[in-house]
Coordinates of C-alpha atoms in Angstrom, one line a residue:
X1 CA -30.8 150.8 21.1
X2 CA -32.6 154.1 22.0
X3 CA -31.7 155.1 25.5
X4 CA -29.9 157.6 26.9
X5 CA -26.6 156.6 28.7
X6 CA -25.7 159.3 30.5
X7 CA -22.0 158.7 31.4
X8 CA -22.1 154.9 33.1
X9 CA -26.2 154.9 33.8
X10 CA -28.7 153.0 31.0
X11 CA -32.9 154.6 32.5
X12 CA -35.4 153.5 30.1
X13 CA -38.4 154.7 32.4
X14 CA -41.5 154.4 30.8
X15 CA -45.0 156.1 31.6
X16 CA -49.0 154.5 30.8
X17 CA -50.7 158.1 31.3
X18 CA -54.3 158.4 31.3
X19 CA -56.1 162.0 30.4
X20 CA -59.8 162.8 30.8
X21 CA -61.2 166.1 31.2
X22 CA -64.1 167.1 33.9
X23 CA -67.4 165.0 33.8
X24 CA -65.7 162.9 30.7
X25 CA -67.3 165.7 28.2
X26 CA -67.4 163.1 24.4
X27 CA -68.4 165.6 23.0
X28 CA -64.8 167.6 22.9
X29 CA -62.6 164.2 21.7
X30 CA -65.5 163.4 18.8
X31 CA -65.2 167.0 17.5
X32 CA -60.9 167.3 17.8
X33 CA -59.9 163.8 18.1
X34 CA -57.9 164.5 15.3
X35 CA -56.3 168.1 16.8
X36 CA -55.7 166.9 20.4
X37 CA -52.9 164.7 19.2
X38 CA -51.5 167.4 16.8
X39 CA -50.7 169.7 20.3
X40 CA -50.1 166.0 21.9
X41 CA -47.2 165.7 19.5
X42 CA -45.8 169.3 19.7
X43 CA -45.9 169.9 23.3
X44 CA -43.6 166.0 23.3
X45 CA -41.5 167.3 20.7
X46 CA -40.4 170.7 22.1
X47 CA -39.5 168.1 25.8
X48 CA -37.9 165.4 24.2
X49 CA -40.9 163.2 24.9
X50 CA -40.7 160.1 23.0
X51 CA -44.8 158.7 23.0
X52 CA -44.3 155.0 22.3
X53 CA -48.4 154.5 21.8
X54 CA -50.6 156.8 22.2
X55 CA -54.9 156.0 21.9
X56 CA -56.9 159.1 21.0
X57 CA -60.9 156.9 23.1
X58 CA -64.2 159.2 22.9
X59 CA -63.8 160.4 26.4
X60 CA -60.1 159.7 27.9
X61 CA -56.7 159.9 26.0
X62 CA -53.9 156.9 26.7
X63 CA -50.4 157.5 26.1
X64 CA -47.2 155.3 26.8
X65 CA -44.3 157.9 27.0
X66 CA -40.7 157.8 27.5
X67 CA -39.7 160.9 30.0
X68 CA -36.5 162.1 30.1
X69 CA -34.2 161.9 33.5
X70 CA -34.5 165.0 33.7
X71 CA -38.2 166.2 34.3
X72 CA -40.7 164.4 37.1
X73 CA -43.8 162.8 36.4
X74 CA -45.6 165.7 38.1
X75 CA -44.0 168.1 35.4
X76 CA -44.9 166.6 32.4
X77 CA -48.2 166.3 33.3
X78 CA -48.5 169.4 34.7
X79 CA -46.8 170.6 31.3
X80 CA -49.0 169.0 28.9
X81 CA -52.3 169.8 30.6
X82 CA -51.8 173.6 31.5
X83 CA -50.6 174.1 27.8
X84 CA -52.7 171.6 26.2
X85 CA -56.2 172.6 27.7
X86 CA -56.5 176.7 26.2
X87 CA -55.3 175.3 22.9
X88 CA -58.3 172.5 22.7
X89 CA -60.9 175.6 23.6
X90 CA -59.0 178.3 21.5

């Protein structure tokens, strides 16, 4: 099993998150689809987040991720969205 063990506690939290850009700009995801995937994979690897499943659609991104217990969902979303946007627009 890939579940993390903390002494006597076992956890397996999975979250379904959806990113959508302001005004759902389809042009951004059409041209930079592969780049966005690479950026998100690097960021998740750095924070030890496991991507269970991900899909980049025309105007939004779906991700099912496992977040380590030491992080909250809000922290991870802030991290991913805060670091992701400048890298995409470069």
